[in-house]
PDB file of C-alpha atoms and ligand atoms in Angstrom:
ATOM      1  CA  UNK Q   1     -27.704  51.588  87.002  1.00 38.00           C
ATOM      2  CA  UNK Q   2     -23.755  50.894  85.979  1.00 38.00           C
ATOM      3  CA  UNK Q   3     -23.194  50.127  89.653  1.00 39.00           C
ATOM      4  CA  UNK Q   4     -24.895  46.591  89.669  1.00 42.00           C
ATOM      5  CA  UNK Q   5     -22.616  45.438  86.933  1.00 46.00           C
ATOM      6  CA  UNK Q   6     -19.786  47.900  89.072  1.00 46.00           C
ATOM      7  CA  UNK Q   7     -20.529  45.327  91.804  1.00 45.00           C
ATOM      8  CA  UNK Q   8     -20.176  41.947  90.625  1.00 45.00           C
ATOM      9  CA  UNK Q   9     -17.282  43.301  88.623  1.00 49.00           C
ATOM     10  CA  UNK Q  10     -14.272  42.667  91.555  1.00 53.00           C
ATOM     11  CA  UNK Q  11     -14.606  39.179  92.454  1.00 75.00           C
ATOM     12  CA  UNK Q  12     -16.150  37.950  88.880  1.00 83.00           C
ATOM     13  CA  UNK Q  13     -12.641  36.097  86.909  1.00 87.00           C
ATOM     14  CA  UNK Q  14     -11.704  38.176  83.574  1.00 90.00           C
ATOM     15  CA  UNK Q  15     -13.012  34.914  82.205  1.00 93.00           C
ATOM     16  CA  UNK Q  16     -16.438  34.798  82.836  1.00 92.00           C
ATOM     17  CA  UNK Q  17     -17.190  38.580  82.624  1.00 96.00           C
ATOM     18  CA  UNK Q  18     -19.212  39.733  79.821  1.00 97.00           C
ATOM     19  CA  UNK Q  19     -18.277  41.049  76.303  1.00 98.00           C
ATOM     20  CA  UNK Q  20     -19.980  44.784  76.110  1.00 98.00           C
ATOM     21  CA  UNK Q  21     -21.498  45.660  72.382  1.00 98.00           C
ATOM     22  CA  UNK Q  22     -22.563  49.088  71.289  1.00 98.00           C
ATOM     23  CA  UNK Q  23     -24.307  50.401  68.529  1.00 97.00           C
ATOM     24  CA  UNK Q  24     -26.272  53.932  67.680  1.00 95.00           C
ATOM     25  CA  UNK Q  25     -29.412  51.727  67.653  1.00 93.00           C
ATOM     26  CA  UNK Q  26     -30.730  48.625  66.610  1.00 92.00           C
ATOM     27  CA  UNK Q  27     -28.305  47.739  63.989  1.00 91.00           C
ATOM     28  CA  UNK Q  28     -25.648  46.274  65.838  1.00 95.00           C
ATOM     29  CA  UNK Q  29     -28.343  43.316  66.892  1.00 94.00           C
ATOM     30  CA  UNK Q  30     -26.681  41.813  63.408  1.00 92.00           C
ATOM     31  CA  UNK Q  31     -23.735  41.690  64.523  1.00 96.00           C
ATOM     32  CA  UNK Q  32     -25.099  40.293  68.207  1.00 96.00           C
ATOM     33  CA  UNK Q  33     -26.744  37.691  66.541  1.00 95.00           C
ATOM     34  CA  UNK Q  34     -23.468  36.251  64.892  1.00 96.00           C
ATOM     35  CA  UNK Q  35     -21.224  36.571  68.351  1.00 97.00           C
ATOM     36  CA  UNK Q  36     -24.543  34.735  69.991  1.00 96.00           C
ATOM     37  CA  UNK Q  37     -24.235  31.879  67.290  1.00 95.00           C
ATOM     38  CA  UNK Q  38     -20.324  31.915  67.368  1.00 96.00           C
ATOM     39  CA  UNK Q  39     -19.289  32.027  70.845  1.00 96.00           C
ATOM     40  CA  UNK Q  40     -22.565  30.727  72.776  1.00 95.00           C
ATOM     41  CA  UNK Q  41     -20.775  30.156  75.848  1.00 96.00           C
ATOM     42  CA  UNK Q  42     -20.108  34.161  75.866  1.00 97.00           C
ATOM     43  CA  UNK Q  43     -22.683  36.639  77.983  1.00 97.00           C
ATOM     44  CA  UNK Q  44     -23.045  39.554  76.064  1.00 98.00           C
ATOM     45  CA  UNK Q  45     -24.280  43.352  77.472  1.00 98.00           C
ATOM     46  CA  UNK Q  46     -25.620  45.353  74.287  1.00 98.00           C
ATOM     47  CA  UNK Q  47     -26.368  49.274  74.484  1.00 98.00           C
ATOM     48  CA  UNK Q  48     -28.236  50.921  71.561  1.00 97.00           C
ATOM     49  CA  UNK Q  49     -27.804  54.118  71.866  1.00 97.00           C
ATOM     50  CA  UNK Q  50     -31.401  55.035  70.577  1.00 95.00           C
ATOM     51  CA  UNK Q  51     -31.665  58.427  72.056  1.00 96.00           C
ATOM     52  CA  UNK Q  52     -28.823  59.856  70.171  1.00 96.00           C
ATOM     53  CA  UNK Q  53     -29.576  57.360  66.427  1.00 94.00           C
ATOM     54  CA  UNK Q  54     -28.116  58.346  63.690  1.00 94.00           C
ATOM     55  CA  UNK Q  55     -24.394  58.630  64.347  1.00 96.00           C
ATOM     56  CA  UNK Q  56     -24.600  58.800  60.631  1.00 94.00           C
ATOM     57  CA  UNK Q  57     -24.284  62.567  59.335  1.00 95.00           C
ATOM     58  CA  UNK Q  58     -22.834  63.655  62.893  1.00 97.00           C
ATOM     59  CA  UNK Q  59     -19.539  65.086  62.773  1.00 97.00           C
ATOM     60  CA  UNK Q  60     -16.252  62.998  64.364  1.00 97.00           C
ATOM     61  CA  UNK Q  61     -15.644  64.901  67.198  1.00 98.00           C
ATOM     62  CA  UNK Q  62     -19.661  64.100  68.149  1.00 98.00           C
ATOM     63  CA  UNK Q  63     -18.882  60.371  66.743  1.00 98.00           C
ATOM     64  CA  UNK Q  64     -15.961  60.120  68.967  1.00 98.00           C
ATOM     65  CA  UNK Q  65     -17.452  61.448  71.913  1.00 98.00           C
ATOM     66  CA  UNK Q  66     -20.441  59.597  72.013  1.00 98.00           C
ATOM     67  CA  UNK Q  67     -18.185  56.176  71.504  1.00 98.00           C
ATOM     68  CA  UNK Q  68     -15.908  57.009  74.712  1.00 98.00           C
ATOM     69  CA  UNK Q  69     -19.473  57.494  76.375  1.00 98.00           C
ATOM     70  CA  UNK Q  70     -20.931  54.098  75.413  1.00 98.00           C
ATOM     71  CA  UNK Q  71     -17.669  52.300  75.681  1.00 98.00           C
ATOM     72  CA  UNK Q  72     -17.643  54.004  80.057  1.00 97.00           C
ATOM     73  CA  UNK Q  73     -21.066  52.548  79.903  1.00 97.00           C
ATOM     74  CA  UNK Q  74     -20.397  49.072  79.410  1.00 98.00           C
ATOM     75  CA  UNK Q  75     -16.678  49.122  81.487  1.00 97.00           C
ATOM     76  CA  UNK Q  76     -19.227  50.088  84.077  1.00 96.00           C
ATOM     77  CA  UNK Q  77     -20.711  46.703  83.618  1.00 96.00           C
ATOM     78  CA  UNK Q  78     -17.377  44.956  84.174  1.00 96.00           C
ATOM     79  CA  UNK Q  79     -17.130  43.772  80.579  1.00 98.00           C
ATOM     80  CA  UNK Q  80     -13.651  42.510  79.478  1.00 98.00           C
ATOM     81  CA  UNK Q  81     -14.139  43.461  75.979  1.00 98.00           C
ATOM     82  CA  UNK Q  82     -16.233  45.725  73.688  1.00 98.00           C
ATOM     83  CA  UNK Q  83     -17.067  45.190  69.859  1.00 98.00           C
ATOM     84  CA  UNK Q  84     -17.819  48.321  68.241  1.00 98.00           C
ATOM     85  CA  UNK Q  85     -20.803  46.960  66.097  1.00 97.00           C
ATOM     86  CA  UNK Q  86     -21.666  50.331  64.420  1.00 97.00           C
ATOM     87  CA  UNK Q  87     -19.378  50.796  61.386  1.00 96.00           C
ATOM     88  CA  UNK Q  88     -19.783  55.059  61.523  1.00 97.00           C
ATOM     89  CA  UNK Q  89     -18.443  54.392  65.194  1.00 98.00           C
ATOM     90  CA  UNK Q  90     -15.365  52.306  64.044  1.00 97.00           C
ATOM     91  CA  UNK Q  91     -14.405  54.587  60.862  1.00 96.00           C
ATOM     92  CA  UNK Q  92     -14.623  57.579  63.313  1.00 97.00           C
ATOM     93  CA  UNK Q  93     -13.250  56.825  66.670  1.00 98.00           C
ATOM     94  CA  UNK Q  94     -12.183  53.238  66.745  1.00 97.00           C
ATOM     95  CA  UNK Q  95      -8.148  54.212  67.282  1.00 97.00           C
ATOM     96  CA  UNK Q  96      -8.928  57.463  70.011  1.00 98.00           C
ATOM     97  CA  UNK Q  97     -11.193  54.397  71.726  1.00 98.00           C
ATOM     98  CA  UNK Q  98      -7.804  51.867  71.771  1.00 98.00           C
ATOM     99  CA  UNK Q  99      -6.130  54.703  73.652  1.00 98.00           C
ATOM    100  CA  UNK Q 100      -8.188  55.266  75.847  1.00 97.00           C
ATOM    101  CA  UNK Q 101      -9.391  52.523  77.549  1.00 98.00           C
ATOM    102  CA  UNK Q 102      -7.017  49.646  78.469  1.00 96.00           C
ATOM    103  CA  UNK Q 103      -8.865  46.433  77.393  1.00 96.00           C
ATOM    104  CA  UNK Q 104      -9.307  44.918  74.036  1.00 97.00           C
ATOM    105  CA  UNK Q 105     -11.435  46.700  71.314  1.00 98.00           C
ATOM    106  CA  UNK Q 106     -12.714  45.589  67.686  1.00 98.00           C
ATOM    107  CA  UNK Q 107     -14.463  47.286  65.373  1.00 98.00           C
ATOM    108  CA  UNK Q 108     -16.212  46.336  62.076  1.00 97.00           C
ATOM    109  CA  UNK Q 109     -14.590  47.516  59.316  1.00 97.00           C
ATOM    110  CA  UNK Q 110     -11.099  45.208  59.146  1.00 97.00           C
ATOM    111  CA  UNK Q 111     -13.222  42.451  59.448  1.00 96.00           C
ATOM    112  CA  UNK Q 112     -15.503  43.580  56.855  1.00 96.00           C
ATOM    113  CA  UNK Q 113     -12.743  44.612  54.337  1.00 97.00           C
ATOM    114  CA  UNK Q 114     -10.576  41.331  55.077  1.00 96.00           C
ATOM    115  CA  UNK Q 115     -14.177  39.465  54.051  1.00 96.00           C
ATOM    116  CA  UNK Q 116     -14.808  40.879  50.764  1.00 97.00           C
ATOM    117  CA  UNK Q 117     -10.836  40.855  49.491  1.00 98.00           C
ATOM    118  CA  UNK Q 118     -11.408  37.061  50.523  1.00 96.00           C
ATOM    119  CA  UNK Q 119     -14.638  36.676  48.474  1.00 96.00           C
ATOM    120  CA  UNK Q 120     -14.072  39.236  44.995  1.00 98.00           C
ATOM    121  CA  UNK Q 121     -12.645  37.507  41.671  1.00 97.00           C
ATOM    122  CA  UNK Q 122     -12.700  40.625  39.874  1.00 97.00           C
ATOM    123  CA  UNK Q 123     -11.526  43.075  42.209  1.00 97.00           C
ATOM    124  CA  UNK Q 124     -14.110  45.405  41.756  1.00 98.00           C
ATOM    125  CA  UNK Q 125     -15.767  45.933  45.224  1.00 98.00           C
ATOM    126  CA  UNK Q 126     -18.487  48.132  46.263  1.00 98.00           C
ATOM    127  CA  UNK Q 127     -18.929  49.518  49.918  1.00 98.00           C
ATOM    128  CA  UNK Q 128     -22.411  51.367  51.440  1.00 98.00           C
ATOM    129  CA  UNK Q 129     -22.806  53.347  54.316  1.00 96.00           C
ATOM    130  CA  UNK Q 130     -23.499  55.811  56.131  1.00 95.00           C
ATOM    131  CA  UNK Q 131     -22.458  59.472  55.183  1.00 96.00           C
ATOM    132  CA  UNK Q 132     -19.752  58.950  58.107  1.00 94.00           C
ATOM    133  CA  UNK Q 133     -18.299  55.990  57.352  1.00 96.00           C
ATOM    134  CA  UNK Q 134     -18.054  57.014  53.662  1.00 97.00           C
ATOM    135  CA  UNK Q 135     -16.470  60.309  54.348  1.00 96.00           C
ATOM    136  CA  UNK Q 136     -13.903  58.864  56.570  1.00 96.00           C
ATOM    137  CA  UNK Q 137     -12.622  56.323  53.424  1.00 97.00           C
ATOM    138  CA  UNK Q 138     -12.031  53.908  56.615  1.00 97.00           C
ATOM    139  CA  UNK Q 139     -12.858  50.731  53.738  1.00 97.00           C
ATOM    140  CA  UNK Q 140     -11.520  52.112  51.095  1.00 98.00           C
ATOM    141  CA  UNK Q 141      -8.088  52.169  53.669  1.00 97.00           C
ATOM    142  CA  UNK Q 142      -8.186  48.973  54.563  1.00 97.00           C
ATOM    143  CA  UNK Q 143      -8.920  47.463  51.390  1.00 98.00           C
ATOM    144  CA  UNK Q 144      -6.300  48.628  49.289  1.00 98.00           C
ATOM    145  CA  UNK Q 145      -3.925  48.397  52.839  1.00 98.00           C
ATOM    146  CA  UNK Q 146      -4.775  44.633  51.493  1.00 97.00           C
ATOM    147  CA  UNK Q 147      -4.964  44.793  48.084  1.00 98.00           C
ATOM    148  CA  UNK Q 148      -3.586  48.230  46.239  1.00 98.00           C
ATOM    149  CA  UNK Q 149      -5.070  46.476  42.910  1.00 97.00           C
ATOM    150  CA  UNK Q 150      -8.799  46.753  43.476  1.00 98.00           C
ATOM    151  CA  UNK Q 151     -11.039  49.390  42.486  1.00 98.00           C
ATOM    152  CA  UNK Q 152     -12.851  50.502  44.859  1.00 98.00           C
ATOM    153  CA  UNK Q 153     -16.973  51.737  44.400  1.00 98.00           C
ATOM    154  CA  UNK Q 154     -18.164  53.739  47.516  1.00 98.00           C
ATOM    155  CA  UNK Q 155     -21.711  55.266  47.614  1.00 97.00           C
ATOM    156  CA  UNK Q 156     -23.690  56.498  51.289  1.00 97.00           C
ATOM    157  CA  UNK Q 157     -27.265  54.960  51.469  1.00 97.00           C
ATOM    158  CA  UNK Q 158     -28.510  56.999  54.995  1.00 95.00           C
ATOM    159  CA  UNK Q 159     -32.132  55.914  54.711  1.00 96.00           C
ATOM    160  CA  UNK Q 160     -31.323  52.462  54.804  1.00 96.00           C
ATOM    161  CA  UNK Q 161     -30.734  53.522  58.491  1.00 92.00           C
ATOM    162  CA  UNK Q 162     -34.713  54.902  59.623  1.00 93.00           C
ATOM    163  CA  UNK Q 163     -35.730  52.441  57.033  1.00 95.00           C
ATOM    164  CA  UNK Q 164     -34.182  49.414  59.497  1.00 90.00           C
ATOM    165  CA  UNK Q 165     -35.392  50.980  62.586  1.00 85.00           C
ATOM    166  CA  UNK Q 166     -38.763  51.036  61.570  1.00 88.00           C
ATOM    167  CA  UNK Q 167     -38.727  47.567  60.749  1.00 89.00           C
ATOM    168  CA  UNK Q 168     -39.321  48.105  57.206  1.00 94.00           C
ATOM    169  CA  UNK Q 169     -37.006  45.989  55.636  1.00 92.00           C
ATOM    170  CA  UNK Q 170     -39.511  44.396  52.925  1.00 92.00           C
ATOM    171  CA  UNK Q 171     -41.426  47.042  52.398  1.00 96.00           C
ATOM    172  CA  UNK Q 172     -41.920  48.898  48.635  1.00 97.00           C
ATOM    173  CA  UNK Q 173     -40.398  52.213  50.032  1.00 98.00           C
ATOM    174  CA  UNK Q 174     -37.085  49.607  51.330  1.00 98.00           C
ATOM    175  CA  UNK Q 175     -37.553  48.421  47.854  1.00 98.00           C
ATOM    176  CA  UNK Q 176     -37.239  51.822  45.764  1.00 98.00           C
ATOM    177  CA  UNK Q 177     -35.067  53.663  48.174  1.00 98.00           C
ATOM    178  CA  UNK Q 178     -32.988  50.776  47.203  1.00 98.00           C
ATOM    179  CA  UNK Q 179     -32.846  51.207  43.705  1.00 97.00           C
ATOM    180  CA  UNK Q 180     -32.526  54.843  43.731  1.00 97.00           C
ATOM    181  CA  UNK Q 181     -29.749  54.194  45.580  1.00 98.00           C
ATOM    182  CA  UNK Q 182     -27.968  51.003  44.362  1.00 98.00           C
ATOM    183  CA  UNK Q 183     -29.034  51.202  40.491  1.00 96.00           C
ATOM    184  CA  UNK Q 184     -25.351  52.847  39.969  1.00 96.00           C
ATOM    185  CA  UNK Q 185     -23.472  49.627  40.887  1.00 96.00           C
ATOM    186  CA  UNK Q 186     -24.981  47.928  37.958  1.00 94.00           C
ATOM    187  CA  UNK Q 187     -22.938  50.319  36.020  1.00 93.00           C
ATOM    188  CA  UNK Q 188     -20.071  49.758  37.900  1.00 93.00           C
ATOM    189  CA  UNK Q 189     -19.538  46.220  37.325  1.00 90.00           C
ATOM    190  CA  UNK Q 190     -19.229  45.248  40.898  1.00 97.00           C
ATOM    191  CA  UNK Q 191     -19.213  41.491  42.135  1.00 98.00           C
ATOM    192  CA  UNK Q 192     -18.723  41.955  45.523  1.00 98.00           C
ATOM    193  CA  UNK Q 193     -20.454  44.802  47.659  1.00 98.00           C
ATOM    194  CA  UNK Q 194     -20.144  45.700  51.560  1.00 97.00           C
ATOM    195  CA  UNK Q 195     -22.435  46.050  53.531  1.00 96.00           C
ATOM    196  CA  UNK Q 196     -20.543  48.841  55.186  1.00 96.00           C
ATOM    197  CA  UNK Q 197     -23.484  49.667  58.017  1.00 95.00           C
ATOM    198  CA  UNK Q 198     -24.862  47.214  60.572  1.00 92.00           C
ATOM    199  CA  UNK Q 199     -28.196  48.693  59.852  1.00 91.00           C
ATOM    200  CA  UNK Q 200     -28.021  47.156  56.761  1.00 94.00           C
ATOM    201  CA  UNK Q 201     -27.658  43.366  56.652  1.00 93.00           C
ATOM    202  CA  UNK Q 202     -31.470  43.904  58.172  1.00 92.00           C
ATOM    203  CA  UNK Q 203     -32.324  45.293  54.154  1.00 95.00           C
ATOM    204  CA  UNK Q 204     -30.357  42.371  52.636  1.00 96.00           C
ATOM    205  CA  UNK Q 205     -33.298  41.240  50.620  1.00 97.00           C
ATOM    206  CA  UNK Q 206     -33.773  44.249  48.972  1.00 98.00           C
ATOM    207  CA  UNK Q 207     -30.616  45.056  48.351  1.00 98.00           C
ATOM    208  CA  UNK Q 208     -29.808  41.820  46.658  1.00 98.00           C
ATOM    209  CA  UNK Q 209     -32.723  42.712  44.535  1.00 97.00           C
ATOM    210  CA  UNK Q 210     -31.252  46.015  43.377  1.00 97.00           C
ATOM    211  CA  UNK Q 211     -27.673  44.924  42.760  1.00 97.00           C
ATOM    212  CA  UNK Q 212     -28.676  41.399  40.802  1.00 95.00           C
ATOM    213  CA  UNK Q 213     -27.744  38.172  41.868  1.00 95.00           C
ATOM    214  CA  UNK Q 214     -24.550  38.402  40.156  1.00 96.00           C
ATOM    215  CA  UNK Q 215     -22.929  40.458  43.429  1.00 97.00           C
ATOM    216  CA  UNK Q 216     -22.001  38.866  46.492  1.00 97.00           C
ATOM    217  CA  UNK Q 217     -23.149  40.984  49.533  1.00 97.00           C
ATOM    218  CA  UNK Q 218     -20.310  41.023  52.567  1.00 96.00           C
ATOM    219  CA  UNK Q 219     -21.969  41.148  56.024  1.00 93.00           C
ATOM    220  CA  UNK Q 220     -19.000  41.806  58.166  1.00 91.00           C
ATOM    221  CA  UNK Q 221     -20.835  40.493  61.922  1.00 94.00           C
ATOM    222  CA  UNK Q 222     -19.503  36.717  61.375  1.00 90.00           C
ATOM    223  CA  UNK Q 223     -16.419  37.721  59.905  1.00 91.00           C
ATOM    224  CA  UNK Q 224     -16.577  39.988  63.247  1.00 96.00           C
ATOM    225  CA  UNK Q 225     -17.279  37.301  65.803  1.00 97.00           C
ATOM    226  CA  UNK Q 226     -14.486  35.154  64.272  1.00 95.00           C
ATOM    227  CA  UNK Q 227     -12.215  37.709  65.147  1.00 96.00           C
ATOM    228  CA  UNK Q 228     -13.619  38.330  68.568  1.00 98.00           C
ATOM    229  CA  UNK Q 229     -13.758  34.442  69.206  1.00 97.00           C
ATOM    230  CA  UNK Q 230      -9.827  34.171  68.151  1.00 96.00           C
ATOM    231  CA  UNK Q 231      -8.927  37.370  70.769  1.00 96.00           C
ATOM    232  CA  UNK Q 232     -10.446  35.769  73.720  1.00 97.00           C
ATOM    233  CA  UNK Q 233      -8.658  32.466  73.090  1.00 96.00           C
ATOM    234  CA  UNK Q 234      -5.469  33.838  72.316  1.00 96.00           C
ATOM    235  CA  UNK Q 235      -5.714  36.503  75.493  1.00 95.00           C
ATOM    236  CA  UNK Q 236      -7.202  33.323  77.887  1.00 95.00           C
ATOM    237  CA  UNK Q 237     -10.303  34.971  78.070  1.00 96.00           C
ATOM    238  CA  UNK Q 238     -13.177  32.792  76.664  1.00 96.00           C
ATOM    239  CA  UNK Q 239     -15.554  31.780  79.217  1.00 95.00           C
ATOM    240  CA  UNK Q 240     -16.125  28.670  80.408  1.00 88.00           C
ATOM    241  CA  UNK Q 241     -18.884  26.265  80.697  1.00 80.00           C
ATOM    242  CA  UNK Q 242     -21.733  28.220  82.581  1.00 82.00           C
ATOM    243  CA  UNK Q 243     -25.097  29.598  81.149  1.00 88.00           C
ATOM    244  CA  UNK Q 244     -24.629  33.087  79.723  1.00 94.00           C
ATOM    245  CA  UNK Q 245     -26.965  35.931  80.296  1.00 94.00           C
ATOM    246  CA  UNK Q 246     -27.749  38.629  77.763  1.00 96.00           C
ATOM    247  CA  UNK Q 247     -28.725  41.870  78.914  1.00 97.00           C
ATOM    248  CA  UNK Q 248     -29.953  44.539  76.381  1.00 98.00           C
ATOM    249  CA  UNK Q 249     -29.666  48.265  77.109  1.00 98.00           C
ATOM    250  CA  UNK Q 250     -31.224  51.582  75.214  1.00 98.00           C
ATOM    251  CA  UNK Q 251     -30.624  55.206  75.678  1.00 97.00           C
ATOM    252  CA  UNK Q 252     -34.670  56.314  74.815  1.00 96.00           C
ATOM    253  CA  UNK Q 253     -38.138  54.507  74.816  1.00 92.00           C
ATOM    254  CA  UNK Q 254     -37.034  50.392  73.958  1.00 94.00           C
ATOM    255  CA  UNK Q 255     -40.538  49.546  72.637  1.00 93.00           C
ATOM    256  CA  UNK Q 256     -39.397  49.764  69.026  1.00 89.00           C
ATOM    257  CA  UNK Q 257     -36.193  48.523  69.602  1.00 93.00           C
ATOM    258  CA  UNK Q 258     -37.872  45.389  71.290  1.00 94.00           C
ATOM    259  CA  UNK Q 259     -40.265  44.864  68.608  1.00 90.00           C
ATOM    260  CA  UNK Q 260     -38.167  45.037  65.815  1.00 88.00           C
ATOM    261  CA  UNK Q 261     -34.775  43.438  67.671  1.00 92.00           C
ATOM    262  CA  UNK Q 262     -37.070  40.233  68.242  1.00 91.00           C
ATOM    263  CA  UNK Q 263     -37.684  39.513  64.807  1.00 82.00           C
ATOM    264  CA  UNK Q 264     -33.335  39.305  64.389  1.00 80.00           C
ATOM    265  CA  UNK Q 265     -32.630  37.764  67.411  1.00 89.00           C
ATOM    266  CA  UNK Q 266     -35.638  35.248  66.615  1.00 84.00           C
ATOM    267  CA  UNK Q 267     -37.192  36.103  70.240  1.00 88.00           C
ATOM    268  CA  UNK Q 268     -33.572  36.145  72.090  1.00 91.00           C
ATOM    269  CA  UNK Q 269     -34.257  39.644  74.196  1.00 94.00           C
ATOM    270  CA  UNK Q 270     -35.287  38.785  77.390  1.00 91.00           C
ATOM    271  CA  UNK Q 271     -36.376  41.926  78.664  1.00 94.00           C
ATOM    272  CA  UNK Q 272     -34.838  45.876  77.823  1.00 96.00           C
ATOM    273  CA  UNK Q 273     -33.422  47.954  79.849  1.00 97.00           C
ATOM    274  CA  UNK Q 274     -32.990  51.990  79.770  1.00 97.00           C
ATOM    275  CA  UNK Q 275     -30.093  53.816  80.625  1.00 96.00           C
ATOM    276  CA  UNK Q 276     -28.950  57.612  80.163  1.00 92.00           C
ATOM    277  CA  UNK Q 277     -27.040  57.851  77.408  1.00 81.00           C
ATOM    278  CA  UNK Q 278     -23.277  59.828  78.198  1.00 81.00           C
ATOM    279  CA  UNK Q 279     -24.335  58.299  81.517  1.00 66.00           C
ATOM    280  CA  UNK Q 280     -20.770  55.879  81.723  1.00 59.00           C
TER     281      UNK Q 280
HETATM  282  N1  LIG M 301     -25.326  51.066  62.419  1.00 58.30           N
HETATM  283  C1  LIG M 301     -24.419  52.131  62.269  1.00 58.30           C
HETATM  284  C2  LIG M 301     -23.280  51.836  61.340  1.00 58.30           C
HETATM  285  O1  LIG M 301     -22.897  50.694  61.245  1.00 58.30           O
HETATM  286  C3  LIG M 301     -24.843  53.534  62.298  1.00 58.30           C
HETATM  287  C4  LIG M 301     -26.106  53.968  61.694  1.00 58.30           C
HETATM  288  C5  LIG M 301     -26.381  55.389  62.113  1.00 58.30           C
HETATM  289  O2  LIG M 301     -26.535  55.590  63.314  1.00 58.30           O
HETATM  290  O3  LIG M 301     -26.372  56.286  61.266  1.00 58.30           O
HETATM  291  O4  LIG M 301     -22.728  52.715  60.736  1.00 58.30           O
END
């Protein structure tokens, strides 16, 4: 299955090959959506790695060994970059991924951080993911790396992550796993909060309801695609003026993943392929 993209690979220009885009599941669609609306000239391959969902509560060495898998996956396909869109997969194993593979890499989290120091008055910033990503204190790094004056809020929310999944993003469970979860912040006195899973931007609206209008919630998939649209510009690599084609790979059954990934990508996945994940 690699081979076909293998293929095409040696006489397609850097140019015009496609951007690769990984996630433990569905959640990385978010960030899909906003390098679909920024750079729609750009053919994108995304791989959910649905058999092996949540990367979560799995240690880094399992974290970083399933990212070198997915990221041989997609070179397989020829692409001439890959956006980690899973934030657990950038706060474990983004840097051991820029070693080892010799084309350009970007993760979630700088882009994220840079966002919400751009957007907080008080400097009072919250951050939410997974038990991963919270462990590794990858935002908490880069935000005071940019600001050593903030303070800093960071709680894990892992059932936001089945929760998405299932498609249950306005649903009363969504609802009071959120305020179990979020009720904290109002104590806080955060105004800005980050969103710091790609699962998550898909439970925005309940969320938003839990923390009170009076927080701004940082998405970091535009902020993201910015930074992926100003790489392939300044490295010569943006494609040109041809139609691009999406493909959309899965690790396990892609039913669910097709269901709910249409309602994102408002009807954008053409068809879903599966692959074996650690396959690359
Ligand atoms: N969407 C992922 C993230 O941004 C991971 C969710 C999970 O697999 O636990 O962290």
């Amino acid at each position: 299955m690699t081979s076909a993209g293998g293929n095409g690979r040696q006489e397609t220009p850097p140019a015009e090959r496609p951007i690769g885009v990984f996630d433990s599941g569905i959640g990385g669609l978010t960030v899909m959506h906003s390098l679909m609306e920024r750079l729609p000239r750009e053919s994108l391959i995304y791989f959910g790695d649905t058999a092996r969902v949540p990367y979560g509560p799995k240690s880094r060495d399992t974290v970083t060994r399933f990212s070198i898998e997915n990221v041989r996956l997609l070179t397989g396909y020829g692409v001439k970059a890959v956006v980690v869109a899973c934030n657990t997969a950038t706060a474990r194993a983004l840097p051991v991924l820029r070693q080892e593979f010799n084309l350009p890499i970007v993760g979630v989290v700088g882009p994220g951080a840079r966002a919400a120091v751009a957007r907080t008055t008080t400097g009072r910033i919250g951050v939410i993911g997974t038990y991963g990503t919270i462990e590794s204190g990858a935002y908490r790094d880069h935000l005071l790396a940019l600001n050593p004056d903030l303070e800093v809020v960071s709680r894990p929310c892992p059932l936001f992550v089945p929760l998405a999944e299932e498609g249950w993003t306005d649903h009363p469970v969504a609802r009071q796993v959120a305020e179990e979860y979020l009720a904290p912040f109002r104590v806080d006195g955060i105004d800005t909060l980050i969103l710091g899973c790609t699962h998550y931007p898909l439970l925005a609206g309940v969320i938003a309801e839990a923390v009170g209008p009076q927080v701004t919630l940082i998405d970091s998939a535009e902020e993201t695609a910015r930074e992926v649209a100003s790489l392939l510009s300044d490295r010569g690599l943006a494609a040109g003026a041809g139609e691009p084609a999406h493909r959309f790979l899965v690790s396990d059954l892609p039913e669910l993943f097709l269901r709910v990934g249409q309602r994102f990508l408002q009807g954008r996945i053409g068809g879903v392929e599966v692959v074996a994940a650690g396959s690359g």
